[in-house]
N, CA, C and O atoms as a DFTB+ gen file, in Angstrom:
556 C
 N C O
     1  1       2.422     -13.637      -3.980
     2  2       3.584     -13.727      -4.852
     3  2       4.789     -13.273      -4.050
     4  3       4.771     -12.198      -3.450
     5  1       5.803     -14.062      -4.038
     6  2       7.043     -13.707      -3.340
     7  2       8.062     -13.248      -4.365
     8  3       8.380     -13.968      -5.312
     9  1       8.569     -12.045      -4.164
    10  2       9.631     -11.523      -5.020
    11  2      10.824     -11.190      -4.136
    12  3      10.689     -11.071      -2.918
    13  1      11.974     -11.041      -4.742
    14  2      13.193     -10.863      -3.954
    15  2      13.843      -9.521      -4.254
    16  3      14.106      -9.175      -5.406
    17  1      14.090      -8.791      -3.198
    18  2      14.912      -7.592      -3.208
    19  2      15.363      -7.433      -1.766
    20  3      14.644      -6.863      -0.946
    21  1      16.529      -7.924      -1.461
    22  2      16.976      -7.987      -0.074
    23  2      17.051      -6.627       0.604
    24  3      17.048      -6.548       1.832
    25  1      17.118      -5.576      -0.166
    26  2      17.163      -4.232       0.407
    27  2      16.156      -3.355      -0.321
    28  3      16.531      -2.391      -0.988
    29  1      14.873      -3.693      -0.191
    30  2      13.805      -2.983      -0.880
    31  2      13.637      -1.541      -0.459
    32  3      12.886      -0.794      -1.085
    33  1      14.330      -1.140       0.600
    34  2      14.310       0.263       0.990
    35  2      15.466       1.033       0.371
    36  3      15.485       2.264       0.405
    37  1      16.423       0.318      -0.192
    38  2      17.616       0.980      -0.745
    39  2      17.809       0.798      -2.237
    40  3      18.412       1.650      -2.890
    41  1      17.306      -0.302      -2.791
    42  2      17.560      -0.612      -4.199
    43  2      16.241      -0.750      -4.951
    44  3      15.274      -1.319      -4.445
    45  1      16.225      -0.215      -6.173
    46  2      15.055      -0.397      -7.018
    47  2      14.931      -1.866      -7.415
    48  3      15.917      -2.601      -7.464
    49  1      13.720      -2.264      -7.691
    50  2      13.492      -3.604      -8.209
    51  2      13.927      -3.617      -9.670
    52  3      13.651      -2.662     -10.395
    53  1      14.594      -4.667     -10.116
    54  2      15.040      -4.738     -11.508
    55  2      13.851      -4.698     -12.479
    56  3      12.798      -5.276     -12.207
    57  1      14.032      -4.018     -13.597
    58  2      12.963      -3.894     -14.590
    59  2      12.431      -5.247     -15.036
    60  3      11.221      -5.411     -15.196
    61  1      13.310      -6.212     -15.237
    62  2      12.874      -7.540     -15.679
    63  2      11.990      -8.208     -14.625
    64  3      11.027      -8.897     -14.959
    65  1      12.323      -8.001     -13.368
    66  2      11.517      -8.586     -12.292
    67  2      10.145      -7.916     -12.224
    68  3       9.133      -8.592     -12.035
    69  1      10.106      -6.609     -12.376
    70  2       8.835      -5.894     -12.347
    71  2       7.970      -6.296     -13.545
    72  3       6.762      -6.485     -13.402
    73  1       8.573      -6.424     -14.703
    74  2       7.826      -6.855     -15.891
    75  2       7.245      -8.255     -15.689
    76  3       6.100      -8.511     -16.061
    77  1       8.016      -9.147     -15.111
    78  2       7.528     -10.506     -14.837
    79  2       6.403     -10.467     -13.806
    80  3       5.426     -11.206     -13.923
    81  1       6.540      -9.610     -12.803
    82  2       5.503      -9.471     -11.777
    83  2       4.201      -8.963     -12.389
    84  3       3.127      -9.485     -12.088
    85  1       4.293      -7.943     -13.248
    86  2       3.098      -7.421     -13.913
    87  2       2.409      -8.504     -14.733
    88  3       1.189      -8.653     -14.668
    89  1       3.177      -9.252     -15.493
    90  2       2.602     -10.322     -16.310
    91  2       1.943     -11.390     -15.436
    92  3       0.843     -11.854     -15.736
    93  1       2.615     -11.772     -14.367
    94  2       2.059     -12.782     -13.468
    95  2       0.786     -12.285     -12.793
    96  3      -0.192     -13.027     -12.706
    97  1       0.783     -11.041     -12.315
    98  2      -0.418     -10.482     -11.685
    99  2      -1.582     -10.435     -12.665
   100  3      -2.701     -10.813     -12.319
   101  1      -1.326      -9.977     -13.875
   102  2      -2.386      -9.934     -14.893
   103  2      -2.936     -11.325     -15.169
   104  3      -4.145     -11.509     -15.307
   105  1      -2.042     -12.299     -15.248
   106  2      -2.468     -13.676     -15.497
   107  2      -3.335     -14.198     -14.349
   108  3      -4.395     -14.780     -14.584
   109  1      -2.889     -13.992     -13.121
   110  2      -3.644     -14.477     -11.953
   111  2      -4.999     -13.789     -11.865
   112  3      -6.020     -14.448     -11.665
   113  1      -5.014     -12.465     -12.014
   114  2      -6.271     -11.719     -11.940
   115  2      -7.202     -12.139     -13.081
   116  3      -8.415     -12.226     -12.892
   117  1      -6.643     -12.394     -14.248
   118  2      -7.451     -12.851     -15.377
   119  2      -8.088     -14.207     -15.145
   120  3      -9.217     -14.445     -15.574
   121  1      -7.381     -15.092     -14.476
   122  2      -7.901     -16.436     -14.201
   123  2      -8.804     -16.482     -12.982
   124  3      -9.581     -17.424     -12.823
   125  1      -8.715     -15.481     -12.120
   126  2      -9.488     -15.456     -10.868
   127  2     -10.209     -14.123     -10.737
   128  3      -9.726     -13.221     -10.053
   129  1     -11.362     -13.991     -11.389
   130  2     -12.061     -12.710     -11.400
   131  2     -12.510     -12.218     -10.014
   132  3     -12.847     -11.044      -9.861
   133  1     -12.518     -13.086      -9.025
   134  2     -12.878     -12.645      -7.671
   135  2     -11.796     -11.758      -7.049
   136  3     -12.053     -11.043      -6.080
   137  1     -10.594     -11.810      -7.608
   138  2      -9.518     -10.948      -7.105
   139  2      -9.689      -9.574      -7.728
   140  3      -9.541      -9.399      -8.938
   141  1     -10.000      -8.610      -6.889
   142  2     -10.173      -7.235      -7.347
   143  2      -8.779      -6.609      -7.427
   144  3      -8.060      -6.593      -6.429
   145  1      -8.387      -6.095      -8.593
   146  2      -7.024      -5.570      -8.742
   147  2      -6.611      -4.556      -7.681
   148  3      -5.440      -4.513      -7.306
   149  1      -7.545      -3.737      -7.186
   150  2      -7.179      -2.751      -6.165
   151  2      -6.820      -3.396      -4.828
   152  3      -6.253      -2.739      -3.954
   153  1      -7.142      -4.662      -4.669
   154  2      -6.841      -5.366      -3.418
   155  2      -5.465      -6.023      -3.420
   156  3      -5.140      -6.756      -2.486
   157  1      -4.668      -5.785      -4.423
   158  2      -3.302      -6.306      -4.448
   159  2      -2.479      -5.445      -3.488
   160  3      -2.329      -4.240      -3.689
   161  1      -1.953      -6.081      -2.451
   162  2      -1.230      -5.371      -1.388
   163  2       0.060      -6.110      -1.053
   164  3       0.329      -7.179      -1.600
   165  1       0.844      -5.548      -0.167
   166  2       2.101      -6.150       0.238
   167  2       2.063      -6.685       1.657
   168  3       1.117      -6.439       2.405
   169  1       3.108      -7.421       2.016
   170  2       3.213      -7.945       3.371
   171  2       3.065      -6.850       4.416
   172  3       2.398      -7.048       5.432
   173  1       3.682      -5.697       4.177
   174  2       3.640      -4.621       5.171
   175  2       2.226      -4.078       5.360
   176  3       1.925      -3.522       6.416
   177  1       1.349      -4.223       4.364
   178  2      -0.043      -3.800       4.517
   179  2      -0.822      -4.771       5.396
   180  3      -1.729      -4.371       6.127
   181  1      -0.466      -6.030       5.320
   182  2      -1.183      -7.075       6.045
   183  2      -0.690      -7.204       7.490
   184  3      -1.482      -7.441       8.403
   185  1       0.596      -7.049       7.687
   186  2       1.197      -7.252       9.019
   187  2       2.063      -6.044       9.402
   188  3       3.291      -6.135       9.411
   189  1       1.412      -4.908       9.720
   190  2       2.191      -3.722      10.095
   191  2       3.153      -4.028      11.235
   192  3       2.833      -4.795      12.143
   193  1       4.286      -3.445      11.180
   194  2       5.375      -3.574      12.149
   195  2       6.137      -4.885      11.998
   196  3       7.368      -4.882      12.005
   197  1       5.432      -6.004      11.863
   198  2       6.098      -7.305      11.745
   199  2       6.755      -7.486      10.388
   200  3       7.799      -8.129      10.287
   201  1       6.153      -6.925       9.340
   202  2       6.678      -7.056       7.977
   203  2       6.905      -5.666       7.388
   204  3       6.094      -4.762       7.586
   205  1       8.001      -5.504       6.671
   206  2       8.277      -4.223       6.013
   207  2       8.433      -4.380       4.498
   208  3       8.630      -3.392       3.791
   209  1       8.346      -5.605       4.002
   210  2       8.478      -5.797       2.570
   211  2       7.125      -5.584       1.885
   212  3       6.078      -5.826       2.484
   213  1       7.150      -5.144       0.665
   214  2       8.236      -5.186      -0.289
   215  2       9.200      -4.001      -0.226
   216  3      10.123      -3.931      -1.037
   217  1       9.019      -3.096       0.683
   218  2       9.973      -2.007       0.857
   219  2       9.541      -0.695       0.232
   220  3       8.586      -0.623      -0.541
   221  1      10.279       0.333       0.597
   222  2       9.963       1.694       0.167
   223  2      10.190       1.925      -1.324
   224  3       9.629       2.863      -1.890
   225  1      10.993       1.096      -1.963
   226  2      11.329       1.293      -3.386
   227  2      10.455       0.440      -4.320
   228  3      10.683       0.414      -5.529
   229  1       9.465      -0.251      -3.763
   230  2       8.592      -1.059      -4.605
   231  2       7.751      -0.138      -5.494
   232  3       7.261       0.884      -5.015
   233  1       7.572      -0.474      -6.771
   234  2       6.897       0.432      -7.710
   235  2       5.363       0.359      -7.675
   236  3       4.727       0.037      -8.678
   237  1       4.784       0.660      -6.521
   238  2       3.326       0.600      -6.381
   239  2       2.606       1.504      -7.386
   240  3       1.610       1.093      -7.980
   241  1       3.097       2.721      -7.578
   242  2       2.426       3.647      -8.506
   243  2       2.404       3.080      -9.923
   244  3       1.399       3.202     -10.623
   245  1       3.491       2.467     -10.345
   246  2       3.552       1.879     -11.679
   247  2       2.582       0.703     -11.797
   248  3       1.909       0.551     -12.816
   249  1       2.510      -0.124     -10.759
   250  2       1.561      -1.234     -10.794
   251  2       0.141      -0.699     -10.916
   252  3      -0.646      -1.194     -11.724
   253  1      -0.190       0.314     -10.111
   254  2      -1.539       0.880     -10.162
   255  2      -1.829       1.473     -11.540
   256  3      -2.935       1.322     -12.059
   257  1      -0.851       2.142     -12.132
   258  2      -1.028       2.702     -13.480
   259  2      -1.256       1.596     -14.510
   260  3      -1.839       1.837     -15.567
   261  1      -0.796       0.390     -14.198
   262  2      -0.976      -0.766     -15.079
   263  2      -2.247      -1.541     -14.746
   264  3      -2.494      -2.599     -15.325
   265  1      -3.052      -1.028     -13.824
   266  2      -4.313      -1.674     -13.478
   267  2      -4.224      -2.679     -12.354
   268  3      -5.154      -3.455     -12.137
   269  1      -3.104      -2.674     -11.628
   270  2      -2.916      -3.605     -10.504
   271  2      -2.648      -2.780      -9.257
   272  3      -1.616      -2.117      -9.151
   273  1      -3.570      -2.824      -8.326
   274  2      -3.423      -2.012      -7.127
   275  2      -4.180      -0.705      -7.264
   276  3      -4.990      -0.529      -8.174
   277  1      -3.907       0.194      -6.357
   278  2      -4.583       1.475      -6.296
   279  2      -3.558       2.511      -5.891
   280  3      -2.646       2.214      -5.120
   281  1      -3.696       3.723      -6.400
   282  2      -2.757       4.789      -6.064
   283  2      -3.535       6.076      -5.880
   284  3      -4.479       6.338      -6.625
   285  1      -3.154       6.892      -4.893
   286  2      -3.875       8.151      -4.668
   287  2      -3.678       9.139      -5.813
   288  3      -2.642       9.161      -6.477
   289  1      -4.707       9.952      -6.019
   290  2      -4.652      11.006      -7.026
   291  2      -4.128      12.283      -6.380
   292  3      -4.259      12.470      -5.170
   293  1      -3.551      13.138      -7.163
   294  2      -3.016      14.401      -6.650
   295  2      -4.152      15.372      -6.333
   296  3      -5.219      15.324      -6.946
   297  1      -3.904      16.247      -5.370
   298  2      -4.823      17.336      -5.086
   299  2      -5.992      17.017      -4.184
   300  3      -6.958      17.780      -4.153
   301  1      -5.945      15.928      -3.454
   302  2      -7.054      15.581      -2.572
   303  2      -7.055      16.466      -1.320
   304  3      -6.026      17.016      -0.926
   305  1      -8.206      16.582      -0.725
   306  2      -8.332      17.327       0.521
   307  2      -8.034      16.424       1.703
   308  3      -8.214      15.209       1.616
   309  1      -7.579      17.001       2.807
   310  2      -7.281      16.166       3.989
   311  2      -8.515      15.439       4.505
   312  3      -9.628      15.965       4.495
   313  1      -8.284      14.242       4.944
   314  2      -9.311      13.413       5.553
   315  2      -9.698      14.006       6.897
   316  3      -8.826      14.356       7.692
   317  1     -10.959      14.121       7.154
   318  2     -11.425      14.534       8.474
   319  2     -11.786      13.300       9.276
   320  3     -12.001      12.235       8.697
   321  1     -11.855      13.412      10.554
   322  2     -12.293      12.299      11.381
   323  2     -11.154      11.428      11.877
   324  3      -9.980      11.788      11.794
   325  1     -11.534      10.284      12.389
   326  2     -10.621       9.371      13.071
   327  2      -9.751       8.610      12.067
   328  3     -10.266       7.892      11.210
   329  1      -8.449       8.773      12.179
   330  2      -7.504       8.137      11.251
   331  2      -7.549       6.613      11.375
   332  3      -7.545       5.912      10.363
   333  1      -7.592       6.098      12.591
   334  2      -7.608       4.645      12.789
   335  2      -8.840       4.031      12.148
   336  3      -8.743       3.004      11.476
   337  1      -9.988       4.642      12.346
   338  2     -11.221       4.127      11.749
   339  2     -11.142       4.178      10.222
   340  3     -11.566       3.242       9.545
   341  1     -10.604       5.262       9.688
   342  2     -10.465       5.386       8.231
   343  2      -9.524       4.317       7.674
   344  3      -9.796       3.740       6.621
   345  1      -8.433       4.054       8.367
   346  2      -7.505       3.003       7.934
   347  2      -8.190       1.637       7.949
   348  3      -7.971       0.825       7.049
   349  1      -9.015       1.379       8.962
   350  2      -9.754       0.117       9.018
   351  2     -10.746       0.026       7.863
   352  3     -10.902      -1.037       7.262
   353  1     -11.409       1.121       7.554
   354  2     -12.354       1.114       6.433
   355  2     -11.642       0.813       5.125
   356  3     -12.209       0.191       4.227
   357  1     -10.401       1.258       5.026
   358  2      -9.641       1.005       3.804
   359  2      -9.114      -0.424       3.756
   360  3      -8.777      -0.918       2.680
   361  1      -9.037      -1.095       4.902
   362  2      -8.619      -2.490       4.912
   363  2      -7.453      -2.825       5.811
   364  3      -7.047      -3.985       5.888
   365  1      -6.902      -1.834       6.494
   366  2      -5.798      -2.100       7.418
   367  2      -6.350      -2.690       8.711
   368  3      -7.498      -2.432       9.072
   369  1      -5.530      -3.487       9.412
   370  2      -6.001      -4.107      10.654
   371  2      -6.198      -3.066      11.754
   372  3      -5.666      -1.958      11.691
   373  1      -6.974      -3.452      12.760
   374  2      -7.166      -2.562      13.905
   375  2      -5.905      -2.575      14.767
   376  3      -5.076      -3.481      14.676
   377  1      -5.786      -1.569      15.586
   378  2      -4.605      -1.435      16.448
   379  2      -4.796      -2.266      17.713
   380  3      -5.073      -1.731      18.786
   381  1      -4.644      -3.573      17.572
   382  2      -4.756      -4.466      18.719
   383  2      -3.365      -4.879      19.188
   384  3      -3.012      -4.675      20.350
   385  1      -2.578      -5.457      18.289
   386  2      -1.225      -5.883      18.650
   387  2      -0.162      -4.901      18.178
   388  3       1.020      -5.067      18.481
   389  1      -0.571      -3.900      17.451
   390  2       0.331      -2.852      16.979
   391  2      -0.324      -1.510      17.276
   392  3      -1.521      -1.448      17.557
   393  1       0.443      -0.457      17.217
   394  2      -0.104       0.871      17.489
   395  2      -0.682       1.492      16.225
   396  3      -0.408       1.036      15.115
   397  1      -1.472       2.519      16.402
   398  2      -1.981       3.260      15.252
   399  2      -0.818       3.821      14.445
   400  3      -0.869       3.833      13.215
   401  1       0.228       4.284      15.120
   402  2       1.403       4.801      14.410
   403  2       2.044       3.718      13.537
   404  3       2.515       4.016      12.439
   405  1       2.068       2.464      14.009
   406  2       2.604       1.358      13.202
   407  2       1.772       1.175      11.934
   408  3       2.318       0.950      10.854
   409  1       0.463       1.271      12.069
   410  2      -0.423       1.084      10.929
   411  2      -0.285       2.252       9.956
   412  3      -0.280       2.051       8.742
   413  1      -0.174       3.464      10.481
   414  2       0.040       4.631       9.617
   415  2       1.364       4.485       8.867
   416  3       1.430       4.765       7.671
   417  1       2.410       4.053       9.556
   418  2       3.713       3.855       8.900
   419  2       3.598       2.810       7.797
   420  3       4.209       2.959       6.739
   421  1       2.826       1.759       8.031
   422  2       2.618       0.736       7.005
   423  2       1.908       1.332       5.795
   424  3       2.295       1.084       4.653
   425  1       0.869       2.118       6.052
   426  2       0.160       2.816       4.972
   427  2       1.129       3.701       4.195
   428  3       1.119       3.713       2.964
   429  1       1.960       4.435       4.915
   430  2       2.923       5.319       4.266
   431  2       3.962       4.543       3.471
   432  3       4.378       4.999       2.405
   433  1       4.394       3.381       3.960
   434  2       5.367       2.563       3.213
   435  2       4.822       2.237       1.828
   436  3       5.571       2.176       0.854
   437  1       3.517       2.030       1.753
   438  2       2.883       1.695       0.470
   439  2       2.583       2.951      -0.343
   440  3       2.935       3.020      -1.521
   441  1       1.950       3.925       0.258
   442  2       1.412       5.049      -0.489
   443  2       2.194       6.361      -0.363
   444  3       1.912       7.318      -1.083
   445  1       3.165       6.410       0.538
   446  2       3.974       7.621       0.708
   447  2       5.376       7.250       1.171
   448  3       5.776       7.631       2.271
   449  1       6.115       6.530       0.374
   450  2       7.405       6.002       0.812
   451  2       8.454       7.058       1.132
   452  3       9.452       6.743       1.781
   453  1       8.264       8.280       0.705
   454  2       9.238       9.323       1.023
   455  2       9.219       9.696       2.501
   456  3      10.166      10.295       3.011
   457  1       8.122       9.333       3.193
   458  2       8.030       9.651       4.620
   459  2       7.149       8.609       5.315
   460  3       5.928       8.751       5.373
   461  1       7.775       7.586       5.826
   462  2       7.060       6.508       6.511
   463  2       7.377       6.577       7.995
   464  3       8.039       5.696       8.542
   465  1       6.900       7.630       8.638
   466  2       7.228       7.874      10.041
   467  2       6.083       7.600      11.013
   468  3       6.257       7.751      12.223
   469  1       4.927       7.203      10.510
   470  2       3.802       6.891      11.384
   471  2       3.026       8.093      11.870
   472  3       2.174       7.961      12.748
   473  1       3.302       9.274      11.316
   474  2       2.604      10.499      11.722
   475  2       1.497      10.787      10.707
   476  3       1.739      10.821       9.501
   477  1       0.299      10.991      11.204
   478  2      -0.856      11.252      10.343
   479  2      -0.916      12.738       9.990
   480  3      -1.833      13.446      10.407
   481  1       0.060      13.198       9.226
   482  2       0.105      14.606       8.827
   483  2      -0.908      14.854       7.706
   484  3      -1.585      13.932       7.250
   485  1      -0.999      16.108       7.272
   486  2      -2.005      16.487       6.274
   487  2      -1.859      15.700       4.974
   488  3      -2.864      15.282       4.399
   489  1      -0.634      15.491       4.499
   490  2      -0.469      14.762       3.241
   491  2      -0.932      13.316       3.368
   492  3      -1.605      12.801       2.475
   493  1      -0.582      12.664       4.459
   494  2      -1.027      11.287       4.680
   495  2      -2.545      11.226       4.740
   496  3      -3.151      10.311       4.181
   497  1      -3.166      12.189       5.411
   498  2      -4.623      12.230       5.517
   499  2      -5.265      12.481       4.147
   500  3      -6.330      11.937       3.855
   501  1      -4.624      13.298       3.312
   502  2      -5.122      13.525       1.948
   503  2      -5.075      12.242       1.135
   504  3      -6.036      11.907       0.443
   505  1      -3.963      11.526       1.216
   506  2      -3.806      10.292       0.453
   507  2      -4.863       9.263       0.852
   508  3      -5.499       8.653      -0.007
   509  1      -5.042       9.078       2.150
   510  2      -6.034       8.104       2.618
   511  2      -7.443       8.538       2.235
   512  3      -8.256       7.716       1.812
   513  1      -7.733       9.828       2.381
   514  2      -9.055      10.320       2.004
   515  2      -9.353      10.062       0.535
   516  3     -10.457       9.640       0.191
   517  1      -8.384      10.311      -0.329
   518  2      -8.598      10.075      -1.751
   519  2      -8.776       8.591      -2.050
   520  3      -9.638       8.222      -2.848
   521  1      -7.981       7.747      -1.427
   522  2      -8.124       6.307      -1.659
   523  2      -9.497       5.821      -1.226
   524  3     -10.108       5.000      -1.909
   525  1      -9.987       6.322      -0.093
   526  2     -11.325       5.944       0.349
   527  2     -12.379       6.443      -0.655
   528  3     -13.348       5.738      -0.937
   529  1     -12.189       7.642      -1.186
   530  2     -13.098       8.145      -2.213
   531  2     -13.098       7.228      -3.432
   532  3     -14.148       6.942      -4.006
   533  1     -11.925       6.777      -3.813
   534  2     -11.814       5.913      -5.001
   535  2     -12.537       4.577      -4.814
   536  3     -13.097       4.030      -5.764
   537  1     -12.523       4.060      -3.595
   538  2     -13.179       2.768      -3.357
   539  2     -14.615       2.934      -2.870
   540  3     -15.308       1.949      -2.612
   541  1     -15.060       4.196      -2.743
   542  2     -16.450       4.447      -2.407
   543  2     -16.804       4.356      -0.936
   544  3     -17.942       4.033      -0.594
   545  1     -15.846       4.636      -0.057
   546  2     -16.110       4.624       1.374
   547  2     -16.144       6.053       1.886
   548  3     -15.463       6.929       1.352
   549  1     -16.922       6.279       2.898
   550  2     -16.898       7.571       3.575
   551  2     -16.035       7.438       4.807
   552  3     -16.092       6.425       5.504
   553  1     -15.244       8.443       5.080
   554  2     -14.374       8.415       6.264
   555  2     -14.890       9.369       7.311
   556  3     -14.295       9.491       8.382
């Protein structure tokens, strides 16, 4: 689904656009049961570094609360082990044409937009660890 917000890092998405997006996602997921709602992602998740949309202001948490996508729960413990491997287990690409920092920044753009710097700090590791727990993967 292509939506428009030319400055998704600076401007919120209009409520009417988000409402239309929610309705469209529900309709598509309803007609195509093979689409798992938690697998709804953005361009920046698929193509780290090359794509930055839908931007830092995209309402991922609201979509997840509406049953579309996935959002980390509060209070998780930091992820132990290799960050790159954990990101791959969650569905991010391997660091072949981009760096691990690029992939971490992409993860942060989606799940931690307040700090998308590519650093695997404790909060980022907590978020990824919880998401892996939610989807049933061990990191």
